[in-house]
Tab-separated table of C-alpha atoms and ligand atoms in Angstrom:
chain	number	residue	atom	x	y	z
A	1	UNK	CA	0.000	0.000	0.000
A	2	UNK	CA	1.169	3.554	-0.632
A	3	UNK	CA	0.976	6.477	1.753
A	4	UNK	CA	1.437	10.231	1.619
A	5	UNK	CA	3.871	11.921	4.017
A	6	UNK	CA	3.230	15.601	4.777
A	7	UNK	CA	5.320	17.987	6.868
A	8	UNK	CA	2.934	20.705	8.017
A	9	UNK	CA	3.383	24.440	8.459
A	10	UNK	CA	4.107	25.701	4.969
A	11	UNK	CA	2.040	28.448	3.268
A	12	UNK	CA	0.655	27.492	-0.149
A	13	UNK	CA	1.228	30.065	-2.847
A	14	UNK	CA	1.170	30.054	-6.621
A	15	UNK	CA	-1.004	28.532	-9.331
A	16	UNK	CA	-2.839	25.227	-9.281
A	17	UNK	CA	-4.627	23.778	-12.329
A	18	UNK	CA	-8.121	22.377	-11.802
A	19	UNK	CA	-8.847	19.096	-13.610
A	20	UNK	CA	-11.984	17.873	-15.364
A	21	UNK	CA	-14.750	16.863	-12.958
A	22	UNK	CA	-14.832	13.155	-12.018
A	23	UNK	CA	-18.569	13.350	-11.345
A	24	UNK	CA	-19.231	14.815	-14.778
A	25	UNK	CA	-16.806	12.510	-16.620
A	26	UNK	CA	-18.338	9.256	-15.333
A	27	UNK	CA	-21.923	9.773	-16.629
A	28	UNK	CA	-20.550	11.332	-19.833
A	29	UNK	CA	-18.544	8.177	-20.507
A	30	UNK	CA	-21.665	6.035	-19.942
A	31	UNK	CA	-23.548	8.193	-22.485
A	32	UNK	CA	-21.275	6.742	-25.182
A	33	UNK	CA	-23.289	3.503	-24.946
A	34	UNK	CA	-26.307	5.346	-26.362
A	35	UNK	CA	-24.878	5.845	-29.851
A	36	UNK	CA	-23.270	3.674	-32.544
A	37	UNK	CA	-21.207	6.725	-33.520
A	38	UNK	CA	-18.185	8.213	-31.806
A	39	UNK	CA	-18.371	10.321	-28.660
A	40	UNK	CA	-15.085	12.141	-28.057
A	41	UNK	CA	-14.550	13.456	-24.532
A	42	UNK	CA	-11.716	15.883	-23.729
A	43	UNK	CA	-10.435	17.236	-20.385
A	44	UNK	CA	-10.927	13.767	-18.840
A	45	UNK	CA	-8.926	13.580	-15.585
A	46	UNK	CA	-6.322	10.822	-15.073
A	47	UNK	CA	-8.130	9.046	-12.230
A	48	UNK	CA	-8.614	5.463	-11.094
A	49	UNK	CA	-12.400	5.736	-11.470
A	50	UNK	CA	-12.034	6.823	-15.109
A	51	UNK	CA	-9.834	3.807	-15.863
A	52	UNK	CA	-12.208	1.438	-14.044
A	53	UNK	CA	-15.217	2.707	-15.994
A	54	UNK	CA	-13.287	2.591	-19.291
A	55	UNK	CA	-12.629	-1.118	-18.647
A	56	UNK	CA	-16.288	-1.716	-17.823
A	57	UNK	CA	-17.435	0.037	-21.015
A	58	UNK	CA	-14.990	-1.952	-23.136
A	59	UNK	CA	-16.618	-5.083	-21.715
A	60	UNK	CA	-19.904	-3.884	-23.212
A	61	UNK	CA	-18.292	-3.493	-26.652
A	62	UNK	CA	-17.190	0.151	-26.512
A	63	UNK	CA	-14.076	0.748	-28.647
A	64	UNK	CA	-11.928	3.337	-26.911
A	65	UNK	CA	-9.010	5.291	-28.332
A	66	UNK	CA	-6.792	7.671	-26.366
A	67	UNK	CA	-6.517	10.559	-28.809
A	68	UNK	CA	-4.317	12.613	-26.462
A	69	UNK	CA	-2.960	11.239	-23.195
A	70	UNK	CA	-2.678	14.746	-21.743
A	71	UNK	CA	0.836	14.009	-20.531
A	72	UNK	CA	2.692	16.333	-22.894
A	73	UNK	CA	1.347	19.626	-21.596
A	74	UNK	CA	1.363	19.986	-17.803
A	75	UNK	CA	-2.020	19.573	-16.163
A	76	UNK	CA	-3.823	18.810	-19.404
A	77	UNK	CA	-6.629	16.294	-19.315
A	78	UNK	CA	-6.805	13.320	-21.627
A	79	UNK	CA	-8.961	13.063	-24.765
A	80	UNK	CA	-10.567	9.679	-25.370
A	81	UNK	CA	-12.952	8.638	-28.148
A	82	UNK	CA	-15.676	6.075	-27.389
A	83	UNK	CA	-17.330	4.202	-30.289
A	84	UNK	CA	-19.964	1.517	-29.793
A	85	UNK	CA	-20.961	0.055	-33.165
A	86	UNK	CA	-22.698	-2.712	-31.248
A	87	UNK	CA	-23.240	-3.644	-27.633
A	88	UNK	CA	-21.524	-7.032	-27.209
A	89	UNK	CA	-22.686	-7.636	-23.635
A	90	UNK	CA	-25.482	-6.187	-21.531
A	91	UNK	CA	-24.033	-7.570	-18.289
A	92	UNK	CA	-22.098	-5.323	-15.867
A	93	UNK	CA	-20.171	-7.757	-13.640
A	94	UNK	CA	-19.918	-7.598	-9.830
A	95	UNK	CA	-16.098	-7.534	-9.741
A	96	UNK	CA	-16.090	-4.153	-11.483
A	97	UNK	CA	-19.317	-2.635	-10.148
A	98	UNK	CA	-18.298	-3.346	-6.533
A	99	UNK	CA	-15.215	-1.155	-7.031
A	100	UNK	CA	-17.145	1.856	-8.205
A	101	UNK	CA	-20.781	2.692	-7.496
A	102	UNK	CA	-21.041	4.939	-10.552
A	103	UNK	CA	-20.975	1.771	-12.700
A	104	UNK	CA	-24.737	1.668	-12.102
A	105	UNK	CA	-24.931	4.479	-14.683
A	106	UNK	CA	-24.543	1.934	-17.503
A	107	UNK	CA	-27.981	0.553	-16.634
A	108	UNK	CA	-30.008	3.323	-18.271
A	109	UNK	CA	-28.010	3.491	-21.517
A	110	UNK	CA	-27.927	-0.318	-21.924
A	111	UNK	CA	-31.666	-0.553	-21.283
A	112	UNK	CA	-32.349	2.275	-23.747
A	113	UNK	CA	-30.092	0.974	-26.512
A	114	UNK	CA	-30.677	-2.798	-26.147
A	115	UNK	CA	-34.012	-3.105	-24.338
A	116	UNK	CA	-32.343	-5.074	-21.536
A	117	UNK	CA	-29.530	-4.894	-18.984
A	118	UNK	CA	-28.177	-7.042	-16.159
A	119	UNK	CA	-26.133	-4.963	-13.714
A	120	UNK	CA	-24.665	-6.022	-10.388
A	121	UNK	CA	-26.144	-4.237	-7.414
A	122	UNK	CA	-23.441	-1.730	-6.404
A	123	UNK	CA	-23.558	-2.550	-2.714
A	124	UNK	CA	-22.824	-0.025	-0.029
A	125	UNK	CA	-19.636	1.855	0.678
A	126	UNK	CA	-17.978	3.654	3.594
A	127	UNK	CA	-20.378	6.601	3.518
A	128	UNK	CA	-23.641	4.692	3.422
A	129	UNK	CA	-25.630	1.794	1.993
A	130	UNK	CA	-26.195	3.679	-1.266
A	131	UNK	CA	-29.495	2.084	-2.493
A	132	UNK	CA	-30.677	2.340	-6.119
A	133	UNK	CA	-34.445	2.102	-5.536
A	134	UNK	CA	-35.039	5.540	-7.119
A	135	UNK	CA	-33.213	4.446	-10.287
A	136	UNK	CA	-35.303	1.267	-10.539
A	137	UNK	CA	-38.647	2.962	-9.839
A	138	UNK	CA	-37.829	5.449	-12.597
A	139	UNK	CA	-37.221	2.683	-15.126
A	140	UNK	CA	-40.479	1.010	-14.104
A	141	UNK	CA	-42.294	4.294	-14.767
A	142	UNK	CA	-40.866	4.014	-18.288
A	143	UNK	CA	-42.305	0.514	-18.761
A	144	UNK	CA	-39.322	-1.611	-17.731
A	145	UNK	CA	-39.703	-4.797	-15.719
A	146	UNK	CA	-37.157	-5.157	-12.923
A	147	UNK	CA	-36.056	-8.379	-11.261
A	148	UNK	CA	-33.415	-8.861	-8.594
A	149	UNK	CA	-31.554	-12.157	-8.801
A	150	UNK	CA	-28.314	-13.290	-7.138
A	151	UNK	CA	-27.168	-9.742	-6.447
A	152	UNK	CA	-27.934	-8.525	-9.955
A	153	UNK	CA	-30.615	-6.203	-11.285
A	154	UNK	CA	-32.212	-7.551	-14.479
A	155	UNK	CA	-34.101	-4.840	-16.338
A	156	UNK	CA	-36.117	-5.498	-19.501
A	157	UNK	CA	-38.071	-3.084	-21.724
A	158	UNK	CA	-41.061	-4.975	-23.183
A	159	UNK	CA	-40.886	-4.921	-26.983
A	160	UNK	CA	-37.267	-3.805	-26.721
A	161	UNK	CA	-37.917	-0.109	-26.149
A	162	UNK	CA	-38.697	2.049	-23.111
A	163	UNK	CA	-41.766	4.256	-23.186
A	164	UNK	CA	-41.839	7.922	-22.212
A	165	UNK	CA	-43.388	8.428	-18.780
A	166	UNK	CA	-43.591	10.737	-15.767
A	167	UNK	CA	-40.791	10.111	-13.273
A	168	UNK	CA	-41.345	12.061	-10.058
A	169	UNK	CA	-38.479	11.515	-7.584
A	170	UNK	CA	-39.623	11.539	-3.926
A	171	UNK	CA	-36.085	12.540	-2.949
A	172	UNK	CA	-33.383	14.191	-5.016
A	173	UNK	CA	-30.832	11.766	-6.477
A	174	UNK	CA	-27.932	12.746	-8.753
A	175	UNK	CA	-27.313	9.257	-10.123
A	176	UNK	CA	-30.979	8.383	-10.579
A	177	UNK	CA	-31.562	11.645	-12.477
A	178	UNK	CA	-28.581	10.887	-14.733
A	179	UNK	CA	-29.667	7.294	-15.360
A	180	UNK	CA	-33.238	8.258	-16.266
A	181	UNK	CA	-32.196	11.215	-18.459
A	182	UNK	CA	-29.892	8.970	-20.473
A	183	UNK	CA	-32.524	6.213	-20.799
A	184	UNK	CA	-35.229	8.716	-21.834
A	185	UNK	CA	-33.228	10.049	-24.805
A	186	UNK	CA	-34.061	6.883	-26.820
A	187	UNK	CA	-37.489	6.087	-25.340
A	188	UNK	CA	-40.611	6.164	-27.515
A	189	UNK	CA	-42.474	9.335	-26.531
A	190	UNK	CA	-41.779	12.061	-24.011
A	191	UNK	CA	-40.494	11.665	-20.458
A	192	UNK	CA	-41.034	14.252	-17.735
A	193	UNK	CA	-38.578	14.075	-14.840
A	194	UNK	CA	-39.779	15.943	-11.756
A	195	UNK	CA	-37.746	16.781	-8.634
A	196	UNK	CA	-34.644	16.127	-10.737
A	197	UNK	CA	-31.228	16.791	-9.189
A	198	UNK	CA	-29.746	20.064	-10.462
A	199	UNK	CA	-26.016	19.497	-9.955
A	200	UNK	CA	-23.847	21.221	-12.633
A	201	UNK	CA	-22.516	17.810	-13.657
A	202	UNK	CA	-26.058	16.889	-14.745
A	203	UNK	CA	-26.266	20.053	-16.858
A	204	UNK	CA	-22.907	19.094	-18.387
A	205	UNK	CA	-24.342	15.656	-19.259
A	206	UNK	CA	-27.509	17.185	-20.760
A	207	UNK	CA	-25.433	19.578	-22.904
A	208	UNK	CA	-23.488	16.610	-24.254
A	209	UNK	CA	-26.613	14.492	-24.865
A	210	UNK	CA	-28.244	17.368	-26.769
A	211	UNK	CA	-25.049	17.720	-28.826
A	212	UNK	CA	-25.508	14.022	-29.657
A	213	UNK	CA	-29.022	14.775	-30.962
A	214	UNK	CA	-31.119	14.282	-27.824
A	215	UNK	CA	-34.042	16.613	-27.203
A	216	UNK	CA	-33.818	17.626	-23.535
A	217	UNK	CA	-35.192	20.874	-22.114
A	218	UNK	CA	-35.268	22.350	-18.590
A	219	UNK	CA	-31.478	22.187	-18.117
A	220	UNK	CA	-30.471	23.255	-14.610
A	221	UNK	CA	-34.042	23.138	-13.321
A	222	UNK	CA	-35.774	20.468	-11.235
A	223	UNK	CA	-38.049	19.530	-14.149
A	224	UNK	CA	-36.479	17.974	-17.223
A	225	UNK	CA	-38.457	17.153	-20.379
A	226	UNK	CA	-36.991	14.563	-22.741
A	227	UNK	CA	-38.513	13.915	-26.170
A	228	UNK	CA	-37.325	10.465	-27.232
A	229	UNK	CA	-35.499	10.061	-30.563
A	230	UNK	CA	-34.597	6.947	-32.560
A	231	UNK	CA	-30.818	7.334	-32.375
A	232	UNK	CA	-28.039	9.611	-31.217
A	233	UNK	CA	-25.033	10.651	-33.303
A	234	UNK	CA	-21.403	11.593	-32.778
A	235	UNK	CA	-20.300	14.570	-30.708
A	236	UNK	CA	-17.236	16.100	-29.043
A	237	UNK	CA	-17.584	17.377	-25.487
A	238	UNK	CA	-15.122	18.858	-23.018
A	239	UNK	CA	-15.669	17.801	-19.399
A	240	UNK	CA	-16.464	20.720	-17.071
A	241	UNK	CA	-13.891	21.696	-14.407
A	242	UNK	CA	-14.175	20.001	-11.025
A	243	UNK	CA	-16.022	22.222	-8.519
A	244	UNK	CA	-15.223	19.900	-5.591
A	245	UNK	CA	-11.511	19.932	-6.402
A	246	UNK	CA	-11.784	23.726	-6.662
A	247	UNK	CA	-13.397	23.953	-3.223
A	248	UNK	CA	-10.905	21.498	-1.730
A	249	UNK	CA	-7.866	23.526	-2.812
A	250	UNK	CA	-9.550	26.781	-1.802
A	251	UNK	CA	-9.712	25.303	1.710
A	252	UNK	CA	-6.005	24.378	1.444
A	253	UNK	CA	-5.129	27.999	0.650
A	254	UNK	CA	-7.147	29.268	3.618
A	255	UNK	CA	-5.860	26.712	6.127
A	256	UNK	CA	-2.204	27.422	5.285
A	257	UNK	CA	-2.753	31.233	5.305
A	258	UNK	CA	-1.620	31.154	1.701
A	259	UNK	CA	-2.876	32.433	-1.614
A	260	UNK	CA	-3.542	30.180	-4.637
A	261	UNK	CA	-4.770	30.996	-8.126
A	262	UNK	CA	-6.998	28.097	-9.167
A	263	UNK	CA	-6.531	27.863	-12.937
A	264	UNK	CA	-9.263	26.699	-15.304
A	265	UNK	CA	-11.918	26.994	-12.663
A	266	UNK	CA	-14.511	29.325	-14.165
A	267	UNK	CA	-16.873	27.958	-11.573
A	268	UNK	CA	-17.786	30.788	-9.227
A	269	UNK	CA	-21.273	30.993	-10.756
A	270	UNK	CA	-21.949	27.270	-10.278
A	271	UNK	CA	-20.350	27.089	-6.827
A	272	UNK	CA	-22.663	29.471	-5.000
A	273	UNK	CA	-23.393	26.932	-2.247
A	274	UNK	CA	-19.713	26.268	-1.610
A	275	UNK	CA	-18.471	29.829	-2.095
A	276	UNK	CA	-21.223	31.194	0.140
A	277	UNK	CA	-20.087	29.008	3.036
A	278	UNK	CA	-16.378	29.634	2.458
A	279	UNK	CA	-16.898	33.398	2.227
A	280	UNK	CA	-18.793	33.412	5.536
A	281	UNK	CA	-15.825	31.568	7.040
A	282	UNK	CA	-13.618	34.443	5.884
A	283	UNK	CA	-12.230	33.343	2.515
A	284	UNK	CA	-11.770	35.903	-0.276
A	285	UNK	CA	-12.348	34.923	-3.924
A	286	UNK	CA	-11.019	37.209	-6.692
A	287	UNK	CA	-11.782	36.194	-10.297
A	288	UNK	CA	-8.730	36.382	-12.597
A	289	UNK	CA	-8.279	35.954	-16.369
A	290	UNK	CA	-7.292	32.309	-15.804
A	291	UNK	CA	-9.561	31.320	-12.927
A	292	UNK	CA	-9.917	32.512	-9.348
A	293	UNK	CA	-7.506	33.711	-6.649
A	294	UNK	CA	-8.290	32.415	-3.160
A	295	UNK	CA	-6.965	33.441	0.252
A	296	UNK	CA	-8.152	33.833	3.823
A	297	UNK	CA	-9.192	37.427	4.380
A	298	UNK	CA	-8.727	37.325	8.196
A	299	UNK	CA	-6.279	35.909	10.773
A	300	UNK	CA	-8.273	32.790	11.562
A	301	UNK	CA	-11.134	30.963	9.878
A	302	UNK	CA	-14.451	32.084	11.373
A	303	UNK	CA	-16.476	29.336	13.004
A	304	UNK	CA	-19.784	28.965	11.128
A	305	UNK	CA	-22.643	26.486	10.989
A	306	UNK	CA	-22.927	24.378	7.828
A	307	UNK	CA	-25.649	22.056	6.513
A	308	UNK	CA	-25.173	19.878	3.428
A	309	UNK	CA	-27.956	20.098	0.860
A	310	UNK	CA	-28.659	19.015	-2.729
A	311	UNK	CA	-27.521	21.570	-5.334
A	312	UNK	CA	-27.547	24.558	-5.237
A	313	UNK	CA	-26.993	24.150	-1.487
A	314	UNK	CA	-23.680	23.382	0.202
A	315	UNK	CA	-22.467	20.058	-1.283
A	316	UNK	CA	-21.946	16.964	0.857
A	317	UNK	CA	-18.744	16.341	-1.120
A	318	UNK	CA	-17.225	19.419	0.562
A	319	UNK	CA	-18.295	18.516	4.113
A	320	UNK	CA	-15.143	16.662	5.196
A	321	UNK	CA	-12.854	19.349	3.775
A	322	UNK	CA	-14.719	22.185	5.519
A	323	UNK	CA	-14.663	20.206	8.751
A	324	UNK	CA	-10.871	19.976	8.525
A	325	UNK	CA	-10.783	23.748	8.167
A	326	UNK	CA	-13.115	24.255	11.119
A	327	UNK	CA	-10.822	22.292	13.464
A	328	UNK	CA	-8.690	25.473	13.712
A	329	UNK	CA	-11.534	27.995	13.576
A	330	UNK	CA	-12.001	31.013	15.794
A	331	UNK	CA	-14.844	29.715	17.946
A	332	UNK	CA	-16.920	26.696	17.014
A	333	UNK	CA	-18.855	25.229	14.086
A	334	UNK	CA	-21.811	22.854	13.812
A	335	UNK	CA	-21.802	20.736	10.655
A	336	UNK	CA	-25.002	18.892	9.712
A	337	UNK	CA	-24.717	16.081	7.129
A	338	UNK	CA	-28.182	15.543	5.624
A	339	UNK	CA	-27.351	13.523	2.473
A	340	UNK	CA	-25.475	10.395	3.621
A	341	UNK	CA	-25.945	8.469	6.835
A	342	UNK	CA	-22.308	7.761	7.599
A	343	UNK	CA	-20.166	10.547	6.237
A	344	UNK	CA	-18.200	11.370	9.406
A	345	UNK	CA	-15.521	8.677	8.969
A	346	UNK	CA	-12.851	11.397	8.963
A	347	UNK	CA	-13.801	12.512	12.499
A	348	UNK	CA	-11.918	9.823	14.490
A	349	UNK	CA	-8.808	10.448	12.376
A	350	UNK	CA	-8.986	14.248	12.777
A	351	UNK	CA	-9.498	13.704	16.502
A	352	UNK	CA	-6.276	11.689	16.605
A	353	UNK	CA	-4.575	14.815	15.248
A	354	UNK	CA	-5.882	16.871	18.154
A	355	UNK	CA	-9.166	18.143	16.732
A	356	UNK	CA	-12.034	18.732	19.183
A	357	UNK	CA	-15.117	17.234	17.495
A	358	UNK	CA	-18.265	15.794	19.068
A	359	UNK	CA	-20.779	13.885	16.986
A	360	UNK	CA	-24.479	13.750	17.839
A	361	UNK	CA	-26.410	11.838	15.187
A	362	UNK	CA	-25.945	13.614	11.864
A	363	UNK	CA	-24.435	16.695	13.523
A	364	UNK	CA	-20.795	17.351	14.376
A	365	UNK	CA	-19.782	20.099	16.834
A	366	UNK	CA	-16.271	21.294	15.973
A	367	UNK	CA	-14.513	23.500	18.541
A	368	UNK	CA	-11.482	25.374	17.221
A	369	UNK	CA	-8.126	24.340	18.707
A	370	UNK	CA	-4.810	26.196	18.550
A	371	UNK	CA	-3.014	23.605	16.446
A	372	UNK	CA	-3.166	20.053	15.119
A	373	UNK	CA	-0.536	17.389	15.714
A	374	UNK	CA	0.851	15.278	12.887
A	375	UNK	CA	0.068	11.561	13.149
A	376	UNK	CA	-0.315	8.409	11.055
A	377	UNK	CA	-3.975	8.423	9.884
A	378	UNK	CA	-6.205	6.184	7.779
A	379	UNK	CA	-8.191	7.311	4.750
A	380	UNK	CA	-11.646	5.709	4.588
A	381	UNK	CA	-13.293	7.326	1.565
A	382	UNK	CA	-12.458	9.860	-1.104
A	383	UNK	CA	-13.401	13.129	0.576
A	384	UNK	CA	-12.395	11.968	4.062
A	385	UNK	CA	-8.899	11.310	2.705
A	386	UNK	CA	-8.720	14.861	1.351
A	387	UNK	CA	-9.693	16.238	4.765
A	388	UNK	CA	-6.744	14.350	6.291
A	389	UNK	CA	-4.347	15.782	3.693
A	390	UNK	CA	-5.651	19.272	4.468
A	391	UNK	CA	-5.146	18.712	8.198
A	392	UNK	CA	-1.629	17.404	7.531
A	393	UNK	CA	-0.731	20.585	5.636
A	394	UNK	CA	-1.119	22.620	8.849
A	395	UNK	CA	-0.360	20.076	11.577
A	396	UNK	CA	2.864	20.177	13.595
A	397	UNK	CA	5.488	17.670	12.506
A	398	UNK	CA	4.644	14.874	10.022
A	399	UNK	CA	1.351	13.301	9.033
A	400	UNK	CA	1.185	9.980	7.183
A	401	UNK	CA	-2.058	9.407	5.263
A	402	UNK	CA	-2.554	5.688	4.601
A	403	UNK	CA	-4.838	3.906	2.083
A	404	UNK	CA	-4.453	6.734	-0.420
A	405	UNK	CA	-6.048	4.616	-3.142
A	406	UNK	CA	-9.149	6.479	-2.013
A	407	UNK	CA	-7.505	9.768	-3.033
A	408	UNK	CA	-6.401	8.357	-6.389
A	409	UNK	CA	-10.073	7.903	-7.254
A	410	UNK	CA	-10.863	11.605	-7.282
A	411	UNK	CA	-7.849	13.914	-7.052
A	412	UNK	CA	-5.608	13.991	-10.117
A	413	UNK	CA	-1.883	14.709	-9.490
A	414	UNK	CA	-2.587	15.819	-5.902
A	415	UNK	CA	1.022	15.534	-4.642
A	416	UNK	CA	2.356	17.299	-7.770
A	417	UNK	CA	-0.191	20.129	-7.539
A	418	UNK	CA	0.349	20.772	-3.815
A	419	UNK	CA	4.158	20.489	-4.024
A	420	UNK	CA	4.181	23.070	-6.815
A	421	UNK	CA	2.477	25.493	-4.400
A	422	UNK	CA	5.028	24.920	-1.624
A	423	UNK	CA	3.636	21.988	0.323
A	424	UNK	CA	6.138	19.524	1.782
A	425	UNK	CA	4.361	16.409	0.617
A	426	UNK	CA	5.617	13.174	-0.923
A	427	UNK	CA	4.079	9.861	-1.965
A	428	UNK	CA	5.837	6.871	-0.364
A	429	UNK	CA	5.202	3.721	-2.390
A	430	UNK	CA	4.780	0.532	-0.397
A	431	UNK	CA	5.238	2.163	3.022
A	432	UNK	CA	1.549	2.443	3.889
A	433	UNK	CA	-0.417	0.134	6.200
B	501	EPZ	C1	-23.392	11.400	-6.538
B	501	EPZ	O1	-23.590	10.135	-5.909
B	501	EPZ	C2	-21.902	11.673	-6.473
B	501	EPZ	N1	-21.170	10.638	-7.200
B	501	EPZ	C3	-21.435	11.694	-5.018
B	501	EPZ	O2	-20.056	12.045	-5.010
B	501	EPZ	C4	-22.219	12.782	-4.282
B	501	EPZ	O3	-21.851	12.774	-2.926
B	501	EPZ	C5	-23.716	12.512	-4.415
B	501	EPZ	O4	-24.080	12.440	-5.820
B	501	EPZ	C6	-24.564	13.615	-3.780
B	501	EPZ	O5	-24.237	14.843	-4.354
B	501	EPZ	C7	-21.075	10.729	-8.550
B	501	EPZ	O6	-21.584	11.645	-9.170
B	501	EPZ	C8	-20.306	9.648	-9.252
B	501	EPZ	P1	-27.409	10.424	-4.820
B	501	EPZ	P2	-25.038	9.397	-6.007
B	501	EPZ	O7	-28.110	9.404	-5.621
B	501	EPZ	O8	-25.623	9.647	-7.332
B	501	EPZ	C9	-30.033	8.263	-1.525
B	501	EPZ	C10	-17.811	11.860	-4.389
B	501	EPZ	O9	-17.252	11.995	-3.292
B	501	EPZ	N2	-30.518	7.444	-2.635
B	501	EPZ	O10	-27.675	11.876	-5.101
B	501	EPZ	O11	-24.843	8.005	-5.567
B	501	EPZ	C11	-28.549	8.020	-1.224
B	501	EPZ	O12	-28.389	6.902	-0.364
B	501	EPZ	C12	-19.106	11.090	-4.472
B	501	EPZ	O13	-17.390	12.332	-5.467
B	501	EPZ	C13	-31.575	6.572	-2.399
B	501	EPZ	O14	-32.096	6.477	-1.289
B	501	EPZ	O15	-25.834	10.205	-4.883
B	501	EPZ	C14	-28.136	9.310	-0.585
B	501	EPZ	O16	-28.511	9.276	0.776
B	501	EPZ	C15	-19.527	10.510	-3.131
B	501	EPZ	N3	-32.021	5.804	-3.430
B	501	EPZ	C16	-28.973	10.370	-1.313
B	501	EPZ	O17	-30.060	9.644	-1.924
B	501	EPZ	C17	-31.471	5.873	-4.683
B	501	EPZ	O18	-31.944	5.151	-5.601
B	501	EPZ	C18	-28.220	11.095	-2.409
B	501	EPZ	O19	-27.688	10.119	-3.265
B	501	EPZ	C19	-30.406	6.756	-4.895
B	501	EPZ	C20	-29.941	7.540	-3.861
């Protein structure tokens, strides 16, 4: 196992390039199943999840070609073309799906293109049991029959084609919205999706689907209307910048009393939930020609109360990072996690570094301390591992973050990007526990 070793206490200054968004790239890649023609995606980040999904798609018959590996120019994403002349298998196997929950996003496209799909249930993960009932109910509203057998979902569209329907989500779900939108593009008739999730990554997906010939209206709203078409055609789409990476490195700048220009992140208008919270904690954001300059506009981070919400509220994917920042706040902060039932796995590890955090149900009370102490810590999930890196950047002495395969799933070139801004951080292969 690898680990990351960080010596804390160094201000971060300089420029840091923001990569393409993992949570936009994954559904966009699945959209390639919908067409027999080529979908070319650029600004794809070099991440483990992207490679895992690429392997899964190839198993369904997708021909992939790396048009540009993005390694020649620093911090450039990769360009990959995806062509699916025919679907060779409609089965998404457990050994791949269990590694990455987003694999469930092949279900809608397979069902739409082939009239059937057999996908392993994703199973839970560290942050919760992650059900897919909303996905399945949506497909049933579109005429599909759903059976669960031996840990697999078997979905069939009678007559080989889904029908347009009204899908009204009782609770907001990003993945379910994405799955149903993709399936509806090829359904016969019109589908109305109500109480749809409004995350910017969904808008990015809809823009790409429309470029492929889909007829989707209501982008960015909670009601999407999809007029089914017979086929989709080729398109080229650039993946939007990663708003969670942007927020994560903004926190790094604030915690280290530094100043970082986040390049390629034209996101301030789609990050209102995140920026609103960070500004109330005392961060300053100054748009520049290349992105946004971030620094802490006061001596210490201000303790504030934070509640995670579906977009456009404060995102759950920023909760662990903001909690790391609040461990050193002036005063105290109450953080309420309303989206996932177990997304405080970073708390015991931050506590080992000297943080003062008390959990009561879905609320965490964080009292600011004078300093954190470096320690060996264990990453448990993607965003929790980032919170530990952030804490290590400001802790006394050295912090060793173990199980960093979690980080590799969602943060491209993290060590390189932070080192270039002055962090004392190295990856130690094989030294982790
Ligand atoms: C997406 O997950 C993101 N992943 C998550 O990011 C993100 O935290 C989450 O949306 C919320 O914003 C990707 O985009 C690949 P949901 P998803 O369906 O689609 C419940 C990261 O760190 N629910 O919006 O799985 C669910 O249990 C990852 O990058 C049902 O009950 O999230 C959760 O409590 C982590 N039934 C809530 O809804 C369902 O059928 C929100 O889940 C589906 C979801």
